[in-house]
Short mmCIF file of N, CA, C and O in Angstrom, two decimals:
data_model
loop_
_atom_site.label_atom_id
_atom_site.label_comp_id
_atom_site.label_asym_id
_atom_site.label_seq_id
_atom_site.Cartn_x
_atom_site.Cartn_y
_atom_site.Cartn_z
N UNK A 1 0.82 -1.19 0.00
CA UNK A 1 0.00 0.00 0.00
C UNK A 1 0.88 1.26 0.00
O UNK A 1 0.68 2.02 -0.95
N UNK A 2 1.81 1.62 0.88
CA UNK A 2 2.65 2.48 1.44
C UNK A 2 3.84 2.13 0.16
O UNK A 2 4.24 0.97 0.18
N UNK A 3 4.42 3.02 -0.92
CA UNK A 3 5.77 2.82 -1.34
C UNK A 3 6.84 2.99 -0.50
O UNK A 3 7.01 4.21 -0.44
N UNK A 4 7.78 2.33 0.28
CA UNK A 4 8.45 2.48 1.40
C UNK A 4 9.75 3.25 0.37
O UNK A 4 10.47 4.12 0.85
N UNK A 5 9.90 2.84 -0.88
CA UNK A 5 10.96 3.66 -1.35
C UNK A 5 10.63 5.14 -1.56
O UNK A 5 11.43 5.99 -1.96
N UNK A 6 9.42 5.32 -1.24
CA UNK A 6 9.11 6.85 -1.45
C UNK A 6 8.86 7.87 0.07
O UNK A 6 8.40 8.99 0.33
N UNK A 7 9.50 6.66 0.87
CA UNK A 7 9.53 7.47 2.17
C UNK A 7 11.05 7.57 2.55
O UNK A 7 11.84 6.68 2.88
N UNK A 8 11.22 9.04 2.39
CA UNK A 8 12.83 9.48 2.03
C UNK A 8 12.72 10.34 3.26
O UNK A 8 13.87 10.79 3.31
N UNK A 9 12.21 10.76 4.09
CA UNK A 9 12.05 12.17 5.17
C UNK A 9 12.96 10.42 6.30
O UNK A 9 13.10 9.21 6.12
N UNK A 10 13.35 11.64 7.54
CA UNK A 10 13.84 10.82 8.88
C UNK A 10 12.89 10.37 9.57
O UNK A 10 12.75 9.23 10.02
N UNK A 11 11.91 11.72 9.70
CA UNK A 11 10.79 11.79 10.29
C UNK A 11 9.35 12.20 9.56
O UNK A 11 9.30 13.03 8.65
N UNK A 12 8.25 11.57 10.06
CA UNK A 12 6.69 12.53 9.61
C UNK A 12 6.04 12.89 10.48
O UNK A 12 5.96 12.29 11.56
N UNK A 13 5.61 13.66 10.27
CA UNK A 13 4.31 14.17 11.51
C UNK A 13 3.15 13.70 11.05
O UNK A 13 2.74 13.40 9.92
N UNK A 14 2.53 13.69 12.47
CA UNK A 14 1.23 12.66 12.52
C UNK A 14 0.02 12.70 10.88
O UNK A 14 -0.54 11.99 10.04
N UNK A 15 0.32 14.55 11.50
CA UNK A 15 -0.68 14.50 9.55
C UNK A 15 -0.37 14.47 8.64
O UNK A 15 -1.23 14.60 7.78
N UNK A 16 0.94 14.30 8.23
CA UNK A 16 1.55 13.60 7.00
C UNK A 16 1.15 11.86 7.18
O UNK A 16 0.92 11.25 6.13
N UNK A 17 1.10 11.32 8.10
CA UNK A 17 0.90 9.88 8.46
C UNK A 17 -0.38 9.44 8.17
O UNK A 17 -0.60 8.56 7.34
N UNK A 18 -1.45 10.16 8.99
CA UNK A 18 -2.51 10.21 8.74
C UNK A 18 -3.22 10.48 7.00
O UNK A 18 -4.31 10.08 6.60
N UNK A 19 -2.21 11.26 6.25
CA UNK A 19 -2.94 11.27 5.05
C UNK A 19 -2.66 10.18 4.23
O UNK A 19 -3.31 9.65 3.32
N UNK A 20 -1.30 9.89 4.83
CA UNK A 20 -0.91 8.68 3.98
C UNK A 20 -2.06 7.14 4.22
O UNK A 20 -1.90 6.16 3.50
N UNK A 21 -2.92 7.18 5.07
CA UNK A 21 -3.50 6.02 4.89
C UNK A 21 -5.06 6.74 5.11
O UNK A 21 -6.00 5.99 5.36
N UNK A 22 -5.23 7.94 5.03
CA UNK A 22 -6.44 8.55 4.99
C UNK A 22 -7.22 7.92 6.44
O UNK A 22 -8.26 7.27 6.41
N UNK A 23 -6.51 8.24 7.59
CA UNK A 23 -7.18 7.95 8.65
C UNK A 23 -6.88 9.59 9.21
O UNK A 23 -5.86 10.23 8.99
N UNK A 24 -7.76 9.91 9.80
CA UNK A 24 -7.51 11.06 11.07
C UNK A 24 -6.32 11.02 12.16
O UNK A 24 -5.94 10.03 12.78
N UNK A 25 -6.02 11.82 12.21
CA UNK A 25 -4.93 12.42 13.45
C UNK A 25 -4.98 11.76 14.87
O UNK A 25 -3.95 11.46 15.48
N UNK A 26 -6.33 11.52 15.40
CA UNK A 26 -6.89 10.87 16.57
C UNK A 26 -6.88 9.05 16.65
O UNK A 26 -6.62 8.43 17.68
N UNK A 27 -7.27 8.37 15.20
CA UNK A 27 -7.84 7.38 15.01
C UNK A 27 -5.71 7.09 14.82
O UNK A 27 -5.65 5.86 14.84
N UNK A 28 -4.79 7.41 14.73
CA UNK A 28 -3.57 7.51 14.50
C UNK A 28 -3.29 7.01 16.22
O UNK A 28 -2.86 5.91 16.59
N UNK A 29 -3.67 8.16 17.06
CA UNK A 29 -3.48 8.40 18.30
C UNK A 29 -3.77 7.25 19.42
O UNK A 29 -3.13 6.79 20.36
N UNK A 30 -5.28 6.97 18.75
CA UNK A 30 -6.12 6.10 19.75
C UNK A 30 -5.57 4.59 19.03
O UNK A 30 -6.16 3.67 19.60
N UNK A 31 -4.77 4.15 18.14
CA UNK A 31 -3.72 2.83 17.51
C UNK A 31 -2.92 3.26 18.45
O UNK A 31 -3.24 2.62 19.46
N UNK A 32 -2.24 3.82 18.65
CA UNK A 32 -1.07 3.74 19.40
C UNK A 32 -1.01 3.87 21.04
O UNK A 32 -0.03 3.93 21.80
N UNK A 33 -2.53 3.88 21.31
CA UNK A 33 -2.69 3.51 22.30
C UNK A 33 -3.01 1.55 22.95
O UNK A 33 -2.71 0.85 23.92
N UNK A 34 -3.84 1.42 21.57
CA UNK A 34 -4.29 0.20 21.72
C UNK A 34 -2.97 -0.91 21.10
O UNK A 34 -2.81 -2.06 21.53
N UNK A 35 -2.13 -0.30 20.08
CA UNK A 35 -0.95 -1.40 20.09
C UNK A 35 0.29 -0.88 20.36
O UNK A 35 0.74 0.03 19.66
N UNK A 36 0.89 -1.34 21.27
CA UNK A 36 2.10 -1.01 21.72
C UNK A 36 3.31 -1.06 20.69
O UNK A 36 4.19 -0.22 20.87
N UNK A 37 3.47 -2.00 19.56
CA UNK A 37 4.50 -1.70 18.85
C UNK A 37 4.23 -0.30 17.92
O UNK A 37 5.07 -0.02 17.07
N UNK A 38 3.24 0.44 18.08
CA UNK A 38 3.24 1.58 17.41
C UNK A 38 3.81 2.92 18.28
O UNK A 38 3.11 3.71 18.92
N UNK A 39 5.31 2.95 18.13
CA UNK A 39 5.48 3.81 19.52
C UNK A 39 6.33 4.92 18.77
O UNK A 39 7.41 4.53 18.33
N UNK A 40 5.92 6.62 18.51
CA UNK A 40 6.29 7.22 17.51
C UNK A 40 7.16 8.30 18.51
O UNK A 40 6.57 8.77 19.49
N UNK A 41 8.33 8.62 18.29
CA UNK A 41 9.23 9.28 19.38
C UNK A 41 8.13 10.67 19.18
O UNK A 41 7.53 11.13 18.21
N UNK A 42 8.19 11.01 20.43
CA UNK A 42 7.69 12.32 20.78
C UNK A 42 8.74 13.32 21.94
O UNK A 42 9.52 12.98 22.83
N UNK A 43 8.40 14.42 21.51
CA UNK A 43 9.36 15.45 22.09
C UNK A 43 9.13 16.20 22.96
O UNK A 43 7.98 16.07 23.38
N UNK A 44 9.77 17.07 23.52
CA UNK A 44 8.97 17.49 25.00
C UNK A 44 7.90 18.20 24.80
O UNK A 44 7.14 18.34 25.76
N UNK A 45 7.64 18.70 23.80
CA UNK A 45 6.25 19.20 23.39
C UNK A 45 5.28 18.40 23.23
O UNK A 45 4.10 18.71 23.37
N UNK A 46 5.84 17.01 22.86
CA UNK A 46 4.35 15.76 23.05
C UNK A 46 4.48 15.59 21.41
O UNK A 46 4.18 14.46 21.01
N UNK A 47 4.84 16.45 20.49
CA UNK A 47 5.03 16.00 19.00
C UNK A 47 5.54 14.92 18.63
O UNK A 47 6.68 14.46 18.68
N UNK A 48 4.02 14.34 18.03
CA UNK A 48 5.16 12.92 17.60
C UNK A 48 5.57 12.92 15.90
O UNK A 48 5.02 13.30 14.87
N UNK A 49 6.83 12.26 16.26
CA UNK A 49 7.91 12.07 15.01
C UNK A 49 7.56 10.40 14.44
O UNK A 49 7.89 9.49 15.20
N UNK A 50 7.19 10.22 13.72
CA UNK A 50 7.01 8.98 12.94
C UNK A 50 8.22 8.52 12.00
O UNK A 50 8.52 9.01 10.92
N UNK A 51 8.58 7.89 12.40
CA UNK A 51 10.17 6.76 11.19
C UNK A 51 9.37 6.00 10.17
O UNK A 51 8.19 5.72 10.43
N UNK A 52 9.88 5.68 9.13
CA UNK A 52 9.94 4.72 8.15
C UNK A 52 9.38 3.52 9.03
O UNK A 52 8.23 3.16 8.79
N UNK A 53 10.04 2.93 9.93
CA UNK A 53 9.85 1.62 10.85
C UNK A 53 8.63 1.85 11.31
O UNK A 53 7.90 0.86 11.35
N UNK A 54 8.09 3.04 11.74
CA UNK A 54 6.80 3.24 12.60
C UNK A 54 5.26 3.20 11.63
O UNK A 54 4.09 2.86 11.76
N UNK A 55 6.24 3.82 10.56
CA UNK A 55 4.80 3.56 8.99
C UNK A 55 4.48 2.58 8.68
O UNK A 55 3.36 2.34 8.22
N UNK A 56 5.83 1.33 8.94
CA UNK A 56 5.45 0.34 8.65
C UNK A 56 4.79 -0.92 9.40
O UNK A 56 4.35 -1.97 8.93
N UNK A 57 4.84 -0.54 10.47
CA UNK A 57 3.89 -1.18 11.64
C UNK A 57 2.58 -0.74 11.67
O UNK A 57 1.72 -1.37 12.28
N UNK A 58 2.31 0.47 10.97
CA UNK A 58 0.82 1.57 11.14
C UNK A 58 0.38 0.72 10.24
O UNK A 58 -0.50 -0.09 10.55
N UNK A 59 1.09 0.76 8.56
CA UNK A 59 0.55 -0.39 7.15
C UNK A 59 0.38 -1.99 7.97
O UNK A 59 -0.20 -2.71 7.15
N UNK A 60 0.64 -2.68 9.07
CA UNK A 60 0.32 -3.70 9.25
C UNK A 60 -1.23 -3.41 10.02
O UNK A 60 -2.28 -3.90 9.60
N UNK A 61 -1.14 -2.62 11.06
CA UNK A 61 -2.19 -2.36 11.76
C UNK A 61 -3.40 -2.16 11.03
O UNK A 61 -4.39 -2.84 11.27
N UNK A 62 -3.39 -1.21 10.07
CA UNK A 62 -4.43 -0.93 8.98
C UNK A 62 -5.27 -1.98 8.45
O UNK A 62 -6.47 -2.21 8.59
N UNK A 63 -4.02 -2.79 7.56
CA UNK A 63 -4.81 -3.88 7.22
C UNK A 63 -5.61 -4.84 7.77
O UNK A 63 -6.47 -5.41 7.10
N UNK A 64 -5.35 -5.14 9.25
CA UNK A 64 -5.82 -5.68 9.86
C UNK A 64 -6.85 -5.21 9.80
O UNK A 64 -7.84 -5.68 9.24
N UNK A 65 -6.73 -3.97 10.50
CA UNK A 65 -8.23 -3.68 10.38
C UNK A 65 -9.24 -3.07 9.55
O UNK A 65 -10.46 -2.99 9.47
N UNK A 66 -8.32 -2.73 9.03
CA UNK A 66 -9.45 -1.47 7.76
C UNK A 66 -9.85 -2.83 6.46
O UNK A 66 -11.02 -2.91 6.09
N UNK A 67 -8.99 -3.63 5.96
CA UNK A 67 -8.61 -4.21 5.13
C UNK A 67 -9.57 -5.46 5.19
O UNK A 67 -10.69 -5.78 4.81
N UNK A 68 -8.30 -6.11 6.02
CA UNK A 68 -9.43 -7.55 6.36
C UNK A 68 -10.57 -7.87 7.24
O UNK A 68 -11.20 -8.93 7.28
N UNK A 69 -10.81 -6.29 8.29
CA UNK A 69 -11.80 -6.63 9.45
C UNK A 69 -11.81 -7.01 10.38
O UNK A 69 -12.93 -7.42 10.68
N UNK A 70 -10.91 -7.16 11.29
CA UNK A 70 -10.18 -7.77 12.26
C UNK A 70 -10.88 -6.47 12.94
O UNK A 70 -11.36 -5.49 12.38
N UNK A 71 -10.79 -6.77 14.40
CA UNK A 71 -11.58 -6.01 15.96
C UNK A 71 -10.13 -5.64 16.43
O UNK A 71 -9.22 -6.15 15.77
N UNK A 72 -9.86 -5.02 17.22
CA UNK A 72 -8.80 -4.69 17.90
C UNK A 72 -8.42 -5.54 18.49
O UNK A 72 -7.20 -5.70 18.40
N UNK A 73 -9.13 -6.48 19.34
CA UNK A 73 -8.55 -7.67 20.11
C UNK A 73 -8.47 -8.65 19.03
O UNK A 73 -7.45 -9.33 19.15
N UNK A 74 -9.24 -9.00 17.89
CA UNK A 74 -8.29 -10.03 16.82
C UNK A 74 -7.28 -9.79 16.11
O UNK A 74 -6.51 -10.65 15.69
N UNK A 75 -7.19 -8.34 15.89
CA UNK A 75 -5.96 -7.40 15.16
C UNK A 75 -4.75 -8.00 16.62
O UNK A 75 -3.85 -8.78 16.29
N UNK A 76 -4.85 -7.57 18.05
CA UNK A 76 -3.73 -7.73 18.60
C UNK A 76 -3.55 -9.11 18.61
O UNK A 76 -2.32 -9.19 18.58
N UNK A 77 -4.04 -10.41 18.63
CA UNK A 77 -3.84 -12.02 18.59
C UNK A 77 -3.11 -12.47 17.54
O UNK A 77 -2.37 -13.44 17.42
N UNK A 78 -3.49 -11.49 16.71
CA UNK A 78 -3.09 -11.90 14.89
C UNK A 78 -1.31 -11.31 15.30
O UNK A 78 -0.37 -12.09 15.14
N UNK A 79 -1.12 -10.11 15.75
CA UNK A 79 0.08 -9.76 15.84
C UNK A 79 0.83 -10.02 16.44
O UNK A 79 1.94 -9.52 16.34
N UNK A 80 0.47 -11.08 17.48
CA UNK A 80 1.21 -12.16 18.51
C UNK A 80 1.38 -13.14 17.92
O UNK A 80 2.43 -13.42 18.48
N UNK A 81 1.23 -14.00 17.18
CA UNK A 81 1.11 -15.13 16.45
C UNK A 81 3.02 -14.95 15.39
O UNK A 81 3.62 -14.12 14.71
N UNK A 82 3.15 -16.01 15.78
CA UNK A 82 4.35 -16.11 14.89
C UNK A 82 4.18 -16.12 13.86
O UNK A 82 3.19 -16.70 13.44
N UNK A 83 5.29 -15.31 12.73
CA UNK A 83 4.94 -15.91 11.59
C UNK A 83 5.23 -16.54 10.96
O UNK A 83 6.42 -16.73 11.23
N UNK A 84 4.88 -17.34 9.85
CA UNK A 84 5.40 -18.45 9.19
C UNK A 84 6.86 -17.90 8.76
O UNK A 84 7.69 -18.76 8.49
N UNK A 85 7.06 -17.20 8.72
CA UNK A 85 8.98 -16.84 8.40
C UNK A 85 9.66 -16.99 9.16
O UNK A 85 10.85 -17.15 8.86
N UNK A 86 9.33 -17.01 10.23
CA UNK A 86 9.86 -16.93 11.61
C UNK A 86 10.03 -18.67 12.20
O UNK A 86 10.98 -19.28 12.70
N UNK A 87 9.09 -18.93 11.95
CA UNK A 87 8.55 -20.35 12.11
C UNK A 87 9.84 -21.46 11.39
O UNK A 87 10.38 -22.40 11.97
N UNK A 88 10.06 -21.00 10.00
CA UNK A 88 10.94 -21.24 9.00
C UNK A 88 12.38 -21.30 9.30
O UNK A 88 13.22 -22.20 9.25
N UNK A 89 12.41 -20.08 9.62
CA UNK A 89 13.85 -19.61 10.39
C UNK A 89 14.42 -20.53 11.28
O UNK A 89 15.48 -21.12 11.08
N UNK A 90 13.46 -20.67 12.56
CA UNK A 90 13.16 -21.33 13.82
C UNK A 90 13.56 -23.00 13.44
O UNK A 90 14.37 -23.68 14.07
N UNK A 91 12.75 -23.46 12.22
CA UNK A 91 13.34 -25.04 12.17
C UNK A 91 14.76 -25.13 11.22
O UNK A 91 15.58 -26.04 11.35
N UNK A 92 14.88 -24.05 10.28
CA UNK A 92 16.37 -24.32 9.67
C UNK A 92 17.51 -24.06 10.80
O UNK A 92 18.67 -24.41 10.58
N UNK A 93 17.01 -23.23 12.46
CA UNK A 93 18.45 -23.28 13.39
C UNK A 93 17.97 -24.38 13.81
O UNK A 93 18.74 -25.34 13.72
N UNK A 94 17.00 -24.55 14.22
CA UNK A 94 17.12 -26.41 14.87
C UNK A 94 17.93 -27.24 14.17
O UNK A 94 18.96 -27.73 14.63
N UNK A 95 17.41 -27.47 12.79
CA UNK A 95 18.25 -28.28 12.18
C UNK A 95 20.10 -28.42 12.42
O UNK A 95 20.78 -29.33 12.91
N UNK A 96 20.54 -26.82 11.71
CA UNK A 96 21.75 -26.18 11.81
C UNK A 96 22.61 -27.03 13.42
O UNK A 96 23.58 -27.78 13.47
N UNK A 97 21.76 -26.51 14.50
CA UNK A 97 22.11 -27.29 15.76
C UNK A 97 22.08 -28.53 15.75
O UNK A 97 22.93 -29.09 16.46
N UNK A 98 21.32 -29.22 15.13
CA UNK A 98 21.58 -30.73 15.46
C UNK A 98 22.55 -31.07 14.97
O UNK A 98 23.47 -31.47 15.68
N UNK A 99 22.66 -31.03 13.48
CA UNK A 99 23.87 -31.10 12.85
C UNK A 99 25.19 -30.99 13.48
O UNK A 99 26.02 -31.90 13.50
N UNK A 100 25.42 -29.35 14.18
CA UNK A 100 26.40 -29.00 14.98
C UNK A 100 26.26 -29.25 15.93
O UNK A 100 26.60 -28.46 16.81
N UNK A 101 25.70 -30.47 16.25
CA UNK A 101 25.76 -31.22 17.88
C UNK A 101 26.52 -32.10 17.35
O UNK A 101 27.70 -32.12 17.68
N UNK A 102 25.95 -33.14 16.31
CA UNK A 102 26.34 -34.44 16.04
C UNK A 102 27.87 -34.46 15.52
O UNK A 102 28.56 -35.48 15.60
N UNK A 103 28.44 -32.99 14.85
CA UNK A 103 29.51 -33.30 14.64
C UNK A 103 30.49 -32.86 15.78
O UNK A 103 31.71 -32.95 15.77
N UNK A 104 29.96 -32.53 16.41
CA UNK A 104 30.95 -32.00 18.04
C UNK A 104 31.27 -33.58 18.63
O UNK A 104 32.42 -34.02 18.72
N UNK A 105 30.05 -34.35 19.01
CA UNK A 105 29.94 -35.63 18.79
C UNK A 105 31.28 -36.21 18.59
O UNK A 105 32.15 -36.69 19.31
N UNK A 106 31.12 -36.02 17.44
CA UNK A 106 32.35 -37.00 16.53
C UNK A 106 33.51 -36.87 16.84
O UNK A 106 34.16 -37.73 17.44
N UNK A 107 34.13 -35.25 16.27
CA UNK A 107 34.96 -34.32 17.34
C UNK A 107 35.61 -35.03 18.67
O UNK A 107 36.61 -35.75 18.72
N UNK A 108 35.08 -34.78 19.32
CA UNK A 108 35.08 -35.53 20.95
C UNK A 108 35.33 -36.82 21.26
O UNK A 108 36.12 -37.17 22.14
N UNK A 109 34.51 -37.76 20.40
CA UNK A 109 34.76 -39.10 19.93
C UNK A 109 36.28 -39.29 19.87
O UNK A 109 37.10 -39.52 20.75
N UNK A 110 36.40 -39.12 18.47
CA UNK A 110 37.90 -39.02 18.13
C UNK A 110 39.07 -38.17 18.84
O UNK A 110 40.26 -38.48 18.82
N UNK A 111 38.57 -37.14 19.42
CA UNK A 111 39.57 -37.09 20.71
C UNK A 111 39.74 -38.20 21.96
O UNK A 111 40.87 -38.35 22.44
N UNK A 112 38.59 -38.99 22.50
CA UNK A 112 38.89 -39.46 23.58
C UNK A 112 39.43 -40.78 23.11
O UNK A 112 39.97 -41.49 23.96
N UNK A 113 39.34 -41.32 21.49
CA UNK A 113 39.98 -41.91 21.25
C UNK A 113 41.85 -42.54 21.00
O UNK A 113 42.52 -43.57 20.89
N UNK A 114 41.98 -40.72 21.06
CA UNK A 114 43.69 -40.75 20.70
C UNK A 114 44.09 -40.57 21.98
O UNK A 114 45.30 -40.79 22.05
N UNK A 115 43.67 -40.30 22.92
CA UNK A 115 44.31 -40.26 24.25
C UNK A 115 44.15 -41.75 24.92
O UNK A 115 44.60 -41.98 26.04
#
């Protein structure tokens, strides 16, 4: 939805944020109350500064809800849930480890053999 290569600024302010997904300033406000990974540095004035990283957690939030319909409490379950990449990741180090068990194994083997 969001071209992330066309977000070149350090920072946005809320109503630059807000237009970018055509939500209001508040409905911005009251997300970042209800999900905690939406956390946009603010300054001692209370201005919040939005990153690239923070747009792109807002484009997940959205869809959830604007998109597919998700409630706020199925939007936050959905965002707890591992994801299958992760999941992926998770069994190629298992693997990686077993492997690098079994040859430590061997390793060790053949040391207590030469002594």
């Amino acid at each position: 939805m969001i071209d992330k290569d066309r977000l070149t600024k350090r920072y946005y302010s809320i109503t630059e944020v807000a237009k970018m997904f055509d939500v209001t300033n508040s409905l911005l406000r009251y997300w970042e109350g209800e999900f905690k990974t939406i956390a946009p540095i603010k300054g001692r004035n209370g201005i919040r500064r939005y990153t690239k990283e923070d747009i792109e957690k807002i484009e997940i939030v959205y869809d959830l809800l604007k998109t597919r319909g998700f409630t706020i409490e199925g939007a936050r379950k959905e965002l707890k849930k591992p994801s299958k990449k992760a999941s992926s990741i998770d069994n190629q180090l298992k693997s990686k480890l077993v492997s690098l068990r079994e040859k430590l194994k061997n390793i060790r083997t053949s040391l207590d053999l030469k002594s």
